[in-house]
Amino acid sequence: MERIPILQMGEFLLVTIQVDMHDRLAMTLQEDLTSRITDTQAHGVLIDISSLEIVDSFIGRILANIAKMSRILDAQTIVVGMQPAVAITLVELGLSLTGIRTALNVEKGMALLRATAGGSTNGYTQP
């Protein structure tokens, strides 16, 4: 079965999507990522989608779900590398991606993670 690699960088997990996402792969990523967050006790997740040229409503919802699940597991989620066409499509589909913070590239995303992970709630979610 095809899987997207999840790399650990200290207290953060890095996911670089290098293939076209299909529904099954997106679901597998969601399951793998939540497991890795709990196994590693990661405080942040950086998802690089710079290789994605198109995102449909299902993939958009999966990204939003990943961010929500990560937050419940005490990890921030930052999505980086969004192409303009993907941003336009998400807006046109009416997907707000609530809970997902974005950055232009991996470097800026890591800086944002470092800044926000310091405010970790140590296992408690905020209302």
PDB file of C-alpha atoms in Angstrom:
ATOM      1  CA  MET A   1       0.000   0.000   0.000  1.00  0.00           C
ATOM      2  CA  GLU A   2       1.257   3.469  -0.900  1.00  0.00           C
ATOM      3  CA  ARG A   3       2.132   5.700   2.075  1.00  0.00           C
ATOM      4  CA  ILE A   4       3.363   9.240   2.536  1.00  0.00           C
ATOM      5  CA  PRO A   5       6.532   9.392   4.652  1.00  0.00           C
ATOM      6  CA  ILE A   6       6.354  11.166   8.006  1.00  0.00           C
ATOM      7  CA  LEU A   7       9.718  12.389   9.276  1.00  0.00           C
ATOM      8  CA  GLN A   8      10.459  13.368  12.849  1.00  0.00           C
ATOM      9  CA  MET A   9      12.498  16.529  13.425  1.00  0.00           C
ATOM     10  CA  GLY A  10      12.867  16.948  17.173  1.00  0.00           C
ATOM     11  CA  GLU A  11       9.443  17.690  18.613  1.00  0.00           C
ATOM     12  CA  PHE A  12       7.905  18.179  15.158  1.00  0.00           C
ATOM     13  CA  LEU A  13       6.725  15.908  12.359  1.00  0.00           C
ATOM     14  CA  LEU A  14       7.335  16.797   8.721  1.00  0.00           C
ATOM     15  CA  VAL A  15       5.079  15.500   5.945  1.00  0.00           C
ATOM     16  CA  THR A  16       6.047  16.248   2.362  1.00  0.00           C
ATOM     17  CA  ILE A  17       3.387  15.208  -0.130  1.00  0.00           C
ATOM     18  CA  GLN A  18       5.201  14.391  -3.370  1.00  0.00           C
ATOM     19  CA  VAL A  19       2.433  12.473  -5.156  1.00  0.00           C
ATOM     20  CA  ASP A  20      -1.087  13.267  -6.294  1.00  0.00           C
ATOM     21  CA  MET A  21      -3.397  12.688  -3.365  1.00  0.00           C
ATOM     22  CA  HIS A  22      -6.269  10.318  -3.867  1.00  0.00           C
ATOM     23  CA  ASP A  23      -8.938   9.619  -1.274  1.00  0.00           C
ATOM     24  CA  ARG A  24      -7.482   6.346   0.041  1.00  0.00           C
ATOM     25  CA  LEU A  25      -3.990   7.847   0.412  1.00  0.00           C
ATOM     26  CA  ALA A  26      -5.425  10.861   2.260  1.00  0.00           C
ATOM     27  CA  MET A  27      -7.243   8.596   4.712  1.00  0.00           C
ATOM     28  CA  THR A  28      -4.078   6.553   5.265  1.00  0.00           C
ATOM     29  CA  LEU A  29      -2.094   9.743   5.910  1.00  0.00           C
ATOM     30  CA  GLN A  30      -4.668  10.872   8.472  1.00  0.00           C
ATOM     31  CA  GLU A  31      -4.422   7.553  10.326  1.00  0.00           C
ATOM     32  CA  ASP A  32      -0.617   7.345  10.111  1.00  0.00           C
ATOM     33  CA  LEU A  33      -0.131  10.941  11.225  1.00  0.00           C
ATOM     34  CA  THR A  34      -2.371  10.731  14.281  1.00  0.00           C
ATOM     35  CA  SER A  35      -0.587   7.543  15.331  1.00  0.00           C
ATOM     36  CA  ARG A  36       2.833   9.164  14.901  1.00  0.00           C
ATOM     37  CA  ILE A  37       1.767  12.214  16.927  1.00  0.00           C
ATOM     38  CA  THR A  38       0.845  10.015  19.875  1.00  0.00           C
ATOM     39  CA  ASP A  39       3.862   7.701  19.473  1.00  0.00           C
ATOM     40  CA  THR A  40       6.376  10.575  19.325  1.00  0.00           C
ATOM     41  CA  GLN A  41       4.458  13.079  21.482  1.00  0.00           C
ATOM     42  CA  ALA A  42       5.087  15.646  18.747  1.00  0.00           C
ATOM     43  CA  HIS A  43       4.077  19.248  19.434  1.00  0.00           C
ATOM     44  CA  GLY A  44       3.813  20.287  15.804  1.00  0.00           C
ATOM     45  CA  VAL A  45       3.086  18.991  12.321  1.00  0.00           C
ATOM     46  CA  LEU A  46       4.302  20.666   9.153  1.00  0.00           C
ATOM     47  CA  ILE A  47       2.599  19.512   5.936  1.00  0.00           C
ATOM     48  CA  ASP A  48       4.262  20.563   2.685  1.00  0.00           C
ATOM     49  CA  ILE A  49       1.750  20.526  -0.180  1.00  0.00           C
ATOM     50  CA  SER A  50       3.903  22.397  -2.712  1.00  0.00           C
ATOM     51  CA  SER A  51       3.731  19.453  -5.134  1.00  0.00           C
ATOM     52  CA  LEU A  52      -0.072  19.389  -5.156  1.00  0.00           C
ATOM     53  CA  GLU A  53      -1.479  21.105  -8.208  1.00  0.00           C
ATOM     54  CA  ILE A  54      -5.119  20.390  -7.403  1.00  0.00           C
ATOM     55  CA  VAL A  55      -7.057  19.778  -4.200  1.00  0.00           C
ATOM     56  CA  ASP A  56     -10.667  18.651  -4.197  1.00  0.00           C
ATOM     57  CA  SER A  57     -13.181  19.119  -1.408  1.00  0.00           C
ATOM     58  CA  PHE A  58     -12.435  15.712   0.115  1.00  0.00           C
ATOM     59  CA  ILE A  59      -8.684  16.374   0.381  1.00  0.00           C
ATOM     60  CA  GLY A  60      -9.440  19.830   1.781  1.00  0.00           C
ATOM     61  CA  ARG A  61     -11.659  18.291   4.453  1.00  0.00           C
ATOM     62  CA  ILE A  62      -8.994  15.694   5.287  1.00  0.00           C
ATOM     63  CA  LEU A  63      -6.422  18.475   5.801  1.00  0.00           C
ATOM     64  CA  ALA A  64      -8.860  20.296   8.083  1.00  0.00           C
ATOM     65  CA  ASN A  65      -9.561  17.058   9.984  1.00  0.00           C
ATOM     66  CA  ILE A  66      -5.852  16.381  10.397  1.00  0.00           C
ATOM     67  CA  ALA A  67      -5.428  19.847  11.928  1.00  0.00           C
ATOM     68  CA  LYS A  68      -8.350  19.277  14.314  1.00  0.00           C
ATOM     69  CA  MET A  69      -7.137  15.825  15.350  1.00  0.00           C
ATOM     70  CA  SER A  70      -3.594  17.117  15.809  1.00  0.00           C
ATOM     71  CA  ARG A  71      -4.850  19.940  18.018  1.00  0.00           C
ATOM     72  CA  ILE A  72      -6.767  17.474  20.189  1.00  0.00           C
ATOM     73  CA  LEU A  73      -3.497  15.516  20.484  1.00  0.00           C
ATOM     74  CA  ASP A  74      -1.666  18.737  21.566  1.00  0.00           C
ATOM     75  CA  ALA A  75       0.091  19.434  18.261  1.00  0.00           C
ATOM     76  CA  GLN A  76      -0.117  22.515  16.046  1.00  0.00           C
ATOM     77  CA  THR A  77      -0.510  22.030  12.271  1.00  0.00           C
ATOM     78  CA  ILE A  78       1.057  24.288   9.652  1.00  0.00           C
ATOM     79  CA  VAL A  79       0.473  23.769   5.913  1.00  0.00           C
ATOM     80  CA  VAL A  80       3.155  25.195   3.653  1.00  0.00           C
ATOM     81  CA  GLY A  81       3.769  25.577  -0.055  1.00  0.00           C
ATOM     82  CA  MET A  82       0.183  26.069  -1.185  1.00  0.00           C
ATOM     83  CA  GLN A  83       0.092  26.985  -4.853  1.00  0.00           C
ATOM     84  CA  PRO A  84      -2.166  29.885  -5.902  1.00  0.00           C
ATOM     85  CA  ALA A  85      -4.449  27.587  -7.921  1.00  0.00           C
ATOM     86  CA  VAL A  86      -4.977  25.389  -4.866  1.00  0.00           C
ATOM     87  CA  ALA A  87      -5.824  28.413  -2.686  1.00  0.00           C
ATOM     88  CA  ILE A  88      -8.278  29.671  -5.304  1.00  0.00           C
ATOM     89  CA  THR A  89      -9.925  26.253  -5.565  1.00  0.00           C
ATOM     90  CA  LEU A  90     -10.303  25.921  -1.799  1.00  0.00           C
ATOM     91  CA  VAL A  91     -11.937  29.356  -1.573  1.00  0.00           C
ATOM     92  CA  GLU A  92     -14.237  28.608  -4.507  1.00  0.00           C
ATOM     93  CA  LEU A  93     -15.266  25.326  -2.851  1.00  0.00           C
ATOM     94  CA  GLY A  94     -16.090  27.257   0.316  1.00  0.00           C
ATOM     95  CA  LEU A  95     -13.522  25.394   2.428  1.00  0.00           C
ATOM     96  CA  SER A  96     -12.133  27.645   5.140  1.00  0.00           C
ATOM     97  CA  LEU A  97      -9.708  25.028   6.535  1.00  0.00           C
ATOM     98  CA  THR A  98     -10.525  26.064  10.076  1.00  0.00           C
ATOM     99  CA  GLY A  99      -7.675  25.313  12.463  1.00  0.00           C
ATOM    100  CA  ILE A 100      -5.007  25.200   9.783  1.00  0.00           C
ATOM    101  CA  ARG A 101      -2.293  27.819   9.839  1.00  0.00           C
ATOM    102  CA  THR A 102      -0.346  28.382   6.650  1.00  0.00           C
ATOM    103  CA  ALA A 103       3.075  29.642   5.630  1.00  0.00           C
ATOM    104  CA  LEU A 104       4.648  30.242   2.232  1.00  0.00           C
ATOM    105  CA  ASN A 105       7.490  27.735   2.593  1.00  0.00           C
ATOM    106  CA  VAL A 106       9.045  25.143   4.911  1.00  0.00           C
ATOM    107  CA  GLU A 107      11.456  27.621   6.497  1.00  0.00           C
ATOM    108  CA  LYS A 108       8.670  30.039   7.456  1.00  0.00           C
ATOM    109  CA  GLY A 109       6.465  27.148   8.544  1.00  0.00           C
ATOM    110  CA  MET A 110       9.137  25.779  10.881  1.00  0.00           C
ATOM    111  CA  ALA A 111       9.639  29.247  12.378  1.00  0.00           C
ATOM    112  CA  LEU A 112       5.892  29.498  12.975  1.00  0.00           C
ATOM    113  CA  LEU A 113       5.825  26.032  14.561  1.00  0.00           C
ATOM    114  CA  ARG A 114       8.708  26.926  16.868  1.00  0.00           C
ATOM    115  CA  ALA A 115       6.905  30.110  17.908  1.00  0.00           C
ATOM    116  CA  THR A 116       3.543  28.433  18.526  1.00  0.00           C
ATOM    117  CA  ALA A 117       4.743  25.121  19.982  1.00  0.00           C
ATOM    118  CA  GLY A 118       6.249  27.037  22.890  1.00  0.00           C
ATOM    119  CA  GLY A 119       2.681  27.821  23.896  1.00  0.00           C
ATOM    120  CA  SER A 120       1.766  24.139  24.135  1.00  0.00           C
ATOM    121  CA  THR A 121      -1.065  23.458  26.547  1.00  0.00           C
ATOM    122  CA  ASN A 122       0.579  20.292  27.947  1.00  0.00           C
ATOM    123  CA  GLY A 123      -2.303  17.999  27.087  1.00  0.00           C
ATOM    124  CA  TYR A 124      -5.183  20.378  27.728  1.00  0.00           C
ATOM    125  CA  THR A 125      -7.218  21.730  24.851  1.00  0.00           C
ATOM    126  CA  GLN A 126      -8.540  25.236  24.958  1.00  0.00           C
ATOM    127  CA  PRO A 127     -12.299  25.765  24.538  1.00  0.00           C
TER     128      PRO A 127
END
